Amino acid sequence: MMNTQHVPVLLNESLDLLIKKKDGIYFEGTLGFGGHTGEILKRLDKNGLVISTDVDREAFEYCKKRFEKEKRVRLYNFNFSLIDVIAKIESLMLFDGVIADLGVSSYQLDNASAGFTYSSDSPLDLRMDKNLKTTAADIVNSFDEEELARIIYEYGEEKKSRKIARQIINSRKNGTIKTSFDLKKIIEEITPQRYLVKTLSRVFQALRIHINNELESLKQFLNNSMNVMKSGSRIVIISYHSLEDRIVKEFFKYEELDCICPKDSPVCTCDKESRLKILTRKPIVPSDNEIKINKRSRSAKLRAAEVL
Ligand SMILES: C[S@@+](CC[C@H](N)C(=O)[O-])C[C@H]1O[C@@H](n2cnc3c(N)ncnc32)[C@H](O)[C@@H]1O
């Protein structure tokens, strides 16, 4: 079996909030290498069930092996936005809890063959789902300056997006950008050494979010979850950057409101109903100790809510 080296983040905090029934049916949208799914199983009795999915084929295949003797698991290689479709396939009425631990796993980040890293030279890919047609290389070699700058600014929150986009376009004259090191070299040429790691992370994050349609998938997942969750069940989301966290925060806030009429309207006419109660007014973040053990947990934010 491959060495996955992924340390699950905020494991106890997330599962303490998620699990209320030992014989419940739980959904994990981001199976990865089974860290959270494995721990959910430990906390359920023999009648419990975990349905988990990951778009990454390697993660899915790994977990099929890891859990092959476990009768209380069903695994899918679907996008988590299809939570309602998965519930239908399983002939399930409703879930007792839903969790997602967003982003990419350490395996995806550390292994050149997975195509996510800029630390070693690998094909410039960045697709979690290798069935997607467009790779990061396709984008940097074909998009115009305006589009590239927008992606780097919006999804990487990178202030030098225009300069980077221009440099990418100029470098195309020297040949196709094929690998992570090709792109790294282009960015290195215009970035002071002390900002390099941050800039590279932002540009690679931006391309990854765009290629995998990550923010749209998250919005669909949150919306679709609401149709397949029991009253009293909980939704727990761990995010790793502000764009994801903002979506979760805004969604929870909106779903908690029972009126969206203008403030000066004398009577309520909106028919809006509150569907969630927020359980984490402020996001839960990893302890200093967890960050010391697992540096990658440092940007994690956990938000949870209960379905009314
Ligand atoms: C941070 S890792 C999850 C790690 C897992 N909780 C564990 O402890 O092993 C995120 C995983 O979610 C997957 N993923 C990201 N977006 C997804 C989506 N929209 N649908 C399904 N899987 C997704 C990635 O491929 C990756 O394996």
CSV table of C-alpha atoms and ligand atoms in Angstrom, one decimal:
chain,number,residue,atom,x,y,z
A,1,MET,CA,0.0,0.0,0.0
A,2,MET,CA,1.2,3.5,-0.7
A,3,ASN,CA,2.4,5.7,2.1
A,4,THR,CA,-0.3,8.3,2.6
A,5,GLN,CA,1.2,10.2,5.5
A,6,HIS,CA,-2.0,12.2,5.9
A,7,VAL,CA,-2.7,13.3,9.5
A,8,PRO,CA,-6.4,14.0,10.0
A,9,VAL,CA,-7.1,17.5,11.1
A,10,LEU,CA,-9.3,18.5,14.1
A,11,LEU,CA,-10.3,14.9,14.4
A,12,ASN,CA,-11.8,14.8,17.9
A,13,GLU,CA,-13.3,18.3,17.7
A,14,SER,CA,-15.1,17.6,14.4
A,15,LEU,CA,-16.4,14.1,15.4
A,16,ASP,CA,-17.5,15.3,18.9
A,17,LEU,CA,-19.7,17.8,17.1
A,18,LEU,CA,-20.8,15.4,14.3
A,19,ILE,CA,-21.9,12.2,16.1
A,20,LYS,CA,-25.0,12.2,18.2
A,21,LYS,CA,-26.2,8.7,17.5
A,22,LYS,CA,-24.0,5.6,17.6
A,23,ASP,CA,-26.3,3.8,15.2
A,24,GLY,CA,-26.7,6.7,12.8
A,25,ILE,CA,-25.9,7.1,9.1
A,26,TYR,CA,-23.1,9.5,8.4
A,27,PHE,CA,-21.8,11.1,5.2
A,28,GLU,CA,-18.2,12.1,4.6
A,29,GLY,CA,-17.7,14.1,1.4
A,30,THR,CA,-13.9,14.0,1.5
A,31,LEU,CA,-12.8,10.5,2.2
A,32,GLY,CA,-9.1,11.1,1.4
A,33,PHE,CA,-7.2,8.2,3.1
A,34,GLY,CA,-9.9,7.5,5.5
A,35,GLY,CA,-8.7,9.4,8.6
A,36,HIS,CA,-12.1,10.9,9.5
A,37,THR,CA,-14.1,7.9,8.1
A,38,GLY,CA,-12.0,5.5,10.2
A,39,GLU,CA,-12.6,7.5,13.3
A,40,ILE,CA,-16.3,7.8,12.7
A,41,LEU,CA,-16.5,4.0,12.5
A,42,LYS,CA,-14.7,3.6,15.8
A,43,ARG,CA,-17.4,5.8,17.4
A,44,LEU,CA,-20.4,3.9,15.9
A,45,ASP,CA,-22.0,0.7,17.0
A,46,LYS,CA,-22.6,-2.3,14.8
A,47,ASN,CA,-25.7,-0.7,13.3
A,48,GLY,CA,-24.0,2.5,12.3
A,49,LEU,CA,-23.1,3.3,8.6
A,50,VAL,CA,-20.7,5.7,7.0
A,51,ILE,CA,-21.1,6.7,3.3
A,52,SER,CA,-17.9,8.4,2.1
A,53,THR,CA,-16.8,9.7,-1.2
A,54,ASP,CA,-13.8,11.3,-2.9
A,55,VAL,CA,-13.2,12.5,-6.5
A,56,ASP,CA,-9.7,11.2,-6.3
A,57,ARG,CA,-9.5,7.7,-7.8
A,58,GLU,CA,-6.3,6.8,-5.9
A,59,ALA,CA,-7.8,7.8,-2.5
A,60,PHE,CA,-10.9,5.8,-3.4
A,61,GLU,CA,-9.0,2.7,-4.4
A,62,TYR,CA,-6.8,3.0,-1.3
A,63,CYS,CA,-9.8,3.2,1.0
A,64,LYS,CA,-11.5,0.3,-0.8
A,65,LYS,CA,-8.6,-1.8,0.4
A,66,ARG,CA,-8.3,-0.2,3.8
A,67,PHE,CA,-12.0,-0.8,4.6
A,68,GLU,CA,-12.5,-4.1,2.6
A,69,LYS,CA,-13.5,-6.1,5.7
A,70,GLU,CA,-15.7,-3.3,7.1
A,71,LYS,CA,-19.4,-3.9,6.5
A,72,ARG,CA,-20.5,-0.5,7.9
A,73,VAL,CA,-18.9,1.5,5.0
A,74,ARG,CA,-20.0,2.4,1.5
A,75,LEU,CA,-17.5,4.2,-0.7
A,76,TYR,CA,-18.0,6.3,-3.8
A,77,ASN,CA,-15.7,8.0,-6.3
A,78,PHE,CA,-18.1,10.9,-6.8
A,79,ASN,CA,-18.0,14.7,-6.3
A,80,PHE,CA,-19.4,15.5,-2.9
A,81,SER,CA,-21.8,17.9,-4.5
A,82,LEU,CA,-23.7,14.7,-5.5
A,83,ILE,CA,-24.6,13.9,-1.9
A,84,ASP,CA,-28.3,13.9,-2.8
A,85,VAL,CA,-27.7,11.5,-5.7
A,86,ILE,CA,-25.7,9.2,-3.5
A,87,ALA,CA,-28.5,9.2,-0.9
A,88,LYS,CA,-30.9,8.2,-3.7
A,89,ILE,CA,-28.6,5.4,-4.9
A,90,GLU,CA,-28.4,4.1,-1.4
A,91,SER,CA,-32.2,4.3,-1.1
A,92,LEU,CA,-31.6,6.4,2.0
A,93,MET,CA,-34.1,8.9,3.4
A,94,LEU,CA,-31.9,11.1,5.4
A,95,PHE,CA,-28.4,11.4,7.0
A,96,ASP,CA,-27.7,11.8,10.8
A,97,GLY,CA,-24.6,13.9,10.1
A,98,VAL,CA,-22.5,15.2,7.2
A,99,ILE,CA,-18.9,16.2,7.3
A,100,ALA,CA,-16.3,17.6,4.8
A,101,ASP,CA,-12.6,18.2,5.3
A,102,LEU,CA,-12.0,20.3,2.3
A,103,GLY,CA,-9.0,20.8,0.0
A,104,VAL,CA,-6.3,18.3,-0.7
A,105,SER,CA,-4.6,15.6,1.3
A,106,SER,CA,-0.9,15.5,2.2
A,107,TYR,CA,-0.5,12.6,-0.2
A,108,GLN,CA,-1.8,14.8,-3.1
A,109,LEU,CA,0.5,17.6,-2.0
A,110,ASP,CA,3.7,15.6,-1.4
A,111,ASN,CA,3.7,13.1,-4.3
A,112,ALA,CA,4.9,14.2,-7.7
A,113,SER,CA,2.8,11.6,-9.4
A,114,ALA,CA,-0.4,13.1,-8.0
A,115,GLY,CA,0.5,16.4,-9.9
A,116,PHE,CA,-0.2,18.9,-7.1
A,117,THR,CA,3.2,19.9,-5.8
A,118,TYR,CA,5.6,22.7,-6.8
A,119,SER,CA,8.3,21.2,-4.5
A,120,SER,CA,9.3,18.6,-7.0
A,121,ASP,CA,9.1,18.6,-10.7
A,122,SER,CA,5.9,17.0,-12.0
A,123,PRO,CA,3.5,17.5,-14.9
A,124,LEU,CA,1.5,20.6,-14.3
A,125,ASP,CA,-1.9,18.9,-13.6
A,126,LEU,CA,-3.7,19.9,-10.4
A,127,ARG,CA,-6.9,17.9,-11.1
A,128,MET,CA,-8.3,15.9,-8.2
A,129,ASP,CA,-10.5,14.1,-10.5
A,130,LYS,CA,-8.3,12.9,-13.4
A,131,ASN,CA,-11.5,12.5,-15.6
A,132,LEU,CA,-11.7,16.3,-15.8
A,133,LYS,CA,-10.5,17.4,-19.3
A,134,THR,CA,-8.6,20.6,-18.4
A,135,THR,CA,-5.3,20.5,-16.6
A,136,ALA,CA,-3.3,23.5,-15.1
A,137,ALA,CA,-0.9,23.2,-18.1
A,138,ASP,CA,-3.9,23.7,-20.5
A,139,ILE,CA,-4.9,26.8,-18.7
A,140,VAL,CA,-1.5,28.5,-18.4
A,141,ASN,CA,-0.8,27.7,-22.1
A,142,SER,CA,-4.1,28.9,-23.5
A,143,PHE,CA,-5.9,31.5,-21.3
A,144,ASP,CA,-5.5,35.1,-22.1
A,145,GLU,CA,-3.8,37.6,-19.7
A,146,GLU,CA,-7.1,39.0,-18.4
A,147,GLU,CA,-8.5,35.5,-17.6
A,148,LEU,CA,-5.3,34.3,-15.9
A,149,ALA,CA,-5.0,37.5,-13.8
A,150,ARG,CA,-8.7,37.1,-12.7
A,151,ILE,CA,-8.2,33.5,-11.6
A,152,ILE,CA,-5.0,34.3,-9.7
A,153,TYR,CA,-6.5,37.3,-8.1
A,154,GLU,CA,-10.0,35.8,-7.2
A,155,TYR,CA,-8.9,32.3,-6.2
A,156,GLY,CA,-5.4,33.0,-5.0
A,157,GLU,CA,-6.1,36.5,-3.4
A,158,GLU,CA,-2.7,37.4,-5.0
A,159,LYS,CA,-2.1,41.2,-5.4
A,160,LYS,CA,0.5,40.8,-8.1
A,161,SER,CA,-1.9,38.8,-10.3
A,162,ARG,CA,-1.5,41.0,-13.3
A,163,LYS,CA,2.2,40.9,-13.3
A,164,ILE,CA,2.2,37.2,-12.9
A,165,ALA,CA,-0.3,36.7,-15.7
A,166,ARG,CA,1.8,38.9,-18.0
A,167,GLN,CA,4.9,37.0,-17.2
A,168,ILE,CA,3.2,33.7,-17.9
A,169,ILE,CA,2.0,35.0,-21.3
A,170,ASN,CA,5.5,36.3,-22.2
A,171,SER,CA,7.1,33.1,-21.2
A,172,ARG,CA,5.0,31.1,-23.7
A,173,LYS,CA,7.2,32.5,-26.5
A,174,ASN,CA,10.0,30.2,-25.1
A,175,GLY,CA,7.8,27.1,-25.4
A,176,THR,CA,5.0,25.2,-23.7
A,177,ILE,CA,4.7,25.4,-19.9
A,178,LYS,CA,4.6,21.7,-19.1
A,179,THR,CA,5.7,21.1,-15.5
A,180,SER,CA,5.3,22.5,-12.0
A,181,PHE,CA,9.0,23.6,-12.2
A,182,ASP,CA,8.3,25.4,-15.5
A,183,LEU,CA,5.7,27.5,-13.8
A,184,LYS,CA,7.7,27.9,-10.6
A,185,LYS,CA,10.6,29.3,-12.7
A,186,ILE,CA,8.4,31.9,-14.4
A,187,ILE,CA,7.1,33.1,-11.0
A,188,GLU,CA,10.6,33.1,-9.5
A,189,GLU,CA,11.8,35.5,-12.2
A,190,ILE,CA,9.5,38.3,-10.9
A,191,THR,CA,9.2,37.4,-7.2
A,192,PRO,CA,11.6,38.4,-4.4
A,193,GLN,CA,12.9,35.3,-2.6
A,194,ARG,CA,11.2,36.2,0.7
A,195,TYR,CA,7.7,36.2,-0.9
A,196,LEU,CA,8.3,33.2,-3.2
A,197,VAL,CA,6.7,30.4,-1.2
A,198,LYS,CA,3.6,32.4,-0.4
A,199,THR,CA,3.3,33.6,-4.0
A,200,LEU,CA,3.7,30.1,-5.4
A,201,SER,CA,1.2,28.7,-2.9
A,202,ARG,CA,-1.3,31.3,-4.0
A,203,VAL,CA,-0.9,30.8,-7.7
A,204,PHE,CA,-1.1,27.0,-7.4
A,205,GLN,CA,-4.1,27.3,-5.1
A,206,ALA,CA,-5.8,29.6,-7.6
A,207,LEU,CA,-5.3,27.2,-10.5
A,208,ARG,CA,-6.4,24.3,-8.4
A,209,ILE,CA,-9.6,26.0,-7.3
A,210,HIS,CA,-10.5,27.0,-10.9
A,211,ILE,CA,-9.7,23.6,-12.4
A,212,ASN,CA,-11.7,21.6,-9.9
A,213,ASN,CA,-14.5,24.1,-9.7
A,214,GLU,CA,-14.0,23.9,-5.9
A,215,LEU,CA,-16.1,26.8,-4.7
A,216,GLU,CA,-19.1,25.9,-6.9
A,217,SER,CA,-18.9,22.3,-5.7
A,218,LEU,CA,-18.8,23.5,-2.1
A,219,LYS,CA,-21.9,25.7,-2.6
A,220,GLN,CA,-23.8,22.8,-4.3
A,221,PHE,CA,-22.8,20.4,-1.6
A,222,LEU,CA,-24.1,22.7,1.2
A,223,ASN,CA,-27.3,23.3,-0.6
A,224,ASN,CA,-27.9,19.7,-1.5
A,225,SER,CA,-27.0,18.5,2.0
A,226,MET,CA,-30.0,20.4,3.4
A,227,ASN,CA,-32.3,18.2,1.4
A,228,VAL,CA,-30.9,14.9,2.8
A,229,MET,CA,-30.4,15.7,6.5
A,230,LYS,CA,-32.6,14.7,9.4
A,231,SER,CA,-33.9,17.3,11.9
A,232,GLY,CA,-31.3,17.4,14.7
A,233,SER,CA,-28.5,16.2,12.5
A,234,ARG,CA,-25.3,18.1,12.2
A,235,ILE,CA,-23.1,19.5,9.4
A,236,VAL,CA,-19.4,20.0,10.1
A,237,ILE,CA,-17.0,21.6,7.6
A,238,ILE,CA,-13.3,22.0,7.9
A,239,SER,CA,-11.8,24.6,5.5
A,240,TYR,CA,-8.3,25.7,4.8
A,241,HIS,CA,-8.5,29.1,3.2
A,242,SER,CA,-10.6,32.2,3.5
A,243,LEU,CA,-12.6,31.7,0.3
A,244,GLU,CA,-14.0,28.3,1.5
A,245,ASP,CA,-14.5,29.5,5.0
A,246,ARG,CA,-16.5,32.6,3.8
A,247,ILE,CA,-18.8,30.4,1.8
A,248,VAL,CA,-19.5,28.1,4.8
A,249,LYS,CA,-19.9,31.1,7.2
A,250,GLU,CA,-22.3,32.9,4.8
A,251,PHE,CA,-24.3,29.8,4.1
A,252,PHE,CA,-24.8,28.9,7.8
A,253,LYS,CA,-25.7,32.6,8.5
A,254,TYR,CA,-28.3,32.7,5.8
A,255,GLU,CA,-29.8,29.3,6.7
A,256,GLU,CA,-30.2,30.4,10.3
A,257,LEU,CA,-32.2,33.6,9.4
A,258,ASP,CA,-36.0,33.3,9.7
A,259,CYS,CA,-36.6,36.6,7.8
A,260,ILE,CA,-34.8,38.3,5.0
A,261,CYS,CA,-37.2,41.3,4.6
A,262,PRO,CA,-35.6,44.7,4.4
A,263,LYS,CA,-34.9,46.1,7.9
A,264,ASP,CA,-37.5,49.0,7.5
A,265,SER,CA,-40.3,46.7,6.3
A,266,PRO,CA,-43.2,46.9,8.8
A,267,VAL,CA,-44.3,43.3,8.4
A,268,CYS,CA,-42.5,40.1,7.3
A,269,THR,CA,-43.5,39.0,3.8
A,270,CYS,CA,-40.6,36.9,2.8
A,271,ASP,CA,-41.7,33.4,4.0
A,272,LYS,CA,-38.0,32.6,4.8
A,273,GLU,CA,-37.7,29.8,7.3
A,274,SER,CA,-34.7,29.2,9.5
A,275,ARG,CA,-33.2,25.7,8.7
A,276,LEU,CA,-30.0,25.7,10.7
A,277,LYS,CA,-28.8,26.6,14.2
A,278,ILE,CA,-25.1,27.6,14.2
A,279,LEU,CA,-23.1,25.7,16.8
A,280,THR,CA,-19.8,27.5,16.4
A,281,ARG,CA,-20.2,31.3,16.6
A,282,LYS,CA,-16.5,31.5,16.1
A,283,PRO,CA,-14.7,28.8,14.1
A,284,ILE,CA,-12.8,26.2,16.0
A,285,VAL,CA,-9.1,26.2,15.2
A,286,PRO,CA,-6.4,23.7,15.9
A,287,SER,CA,-4.5,23.9,19.3
A,288,ASP,CA,-0.9,24.9,19.4
A,289,ASN,CA,-0.1,21.3,20.1
A,290,GLU,CA,-1.9,20.1,17.0
A,291,ILE,CA,-0.1,22.7,14.8
A,292,LYS,CA,3.2,21.6,16.3
A,293,ILE,CA,2.6,18.0,15.4
A,294,ASN,CA,1.0,18.7,12.0
A,295,LYS,CA,2.0,22.0,10.4
A,296,ARG,CA,-0.6,21.6,7.7
A,297,SER,CA,-3.4,22.0,10.2
A,298,ARG,CA,-2.4,25.6,10.9
A,299,SER,CA,-4.9,27.3,8.5
A,300,ALA,CA,-7.8,25.0,9.4
A,301,LYS,CA,-11.2,26.4,10.5
A,302,LEU,CA,-14.1,24.2,11.7
A,303,ARG,CA,-17.7,25.4,11.5
A,304,ALA,CA,-20.7,23.3,12.6
A,305,ALA,CA,-24.4,23.7,12.5
A,306,GLU,CA,-27.5,21.7,13.5
A,307,VAL,CA,-30.5,21.1,11.2
A,308,LEU,CA,-33.7,22.4,12.8
B,1,LIG,C1,-8.0,17.1,3.3
B,1,LIG,S1,-8.3,15.7,2.4
B,1,LIG,C2,-9.4,14.7,3.4
B,1,LIG,C3,-8.6,13.9,4.3
B,1,LIG,C4,-9.4,12.9,5.1
B,1,LIG,N1,-10.4,13.6,6.0
B,1,LIG,C5,-8.5,12.1,6.0
B,1,LIG,O1,-8.4,12.4,7.2
B,1,LIG,O2,-7.9,11.1,5.4
B,1,LIG,C6,-9.5,16.3,1.2
B,1,LIG,C7,-9.9,15.2,0.2
B,1,LIG,O3,-11.1,15.6,-0.4
B,1,LIG,C8,-11.1,15.3,-1.7
B,1,LIG,N2,-12.0,16.3,-2.4
B,1,LIG,C9,-11.9,17.6,-2.5
B,1,LIG,N3,-12.9,18.2,-3.1
B,1,LIG,C10,-13.8,17.2,-3.3
B,1,LIG,C11,-15.1,17.1,-3.9
B,1,LIG,N4,-15.7,18.2,-4.4
B,1,LIG,N5,-15.8,15.9,-3.9
B,1,LIG,C12,-15.2,14.8,-3.4
B,1,LIG,N6,-13.9,14.8,-2.9
B,1,LIG,C13,-13.3,16.0,-2.8
B,1,LIG,C14,-9.7,15.4,-2.2
B,1,LIG,O4,-9.5,14.6,-3.3
B,1,LIG,C15,-8.9,14.9,-0.9
B,1,LIG,O5,-8.7,13.5,-1.0
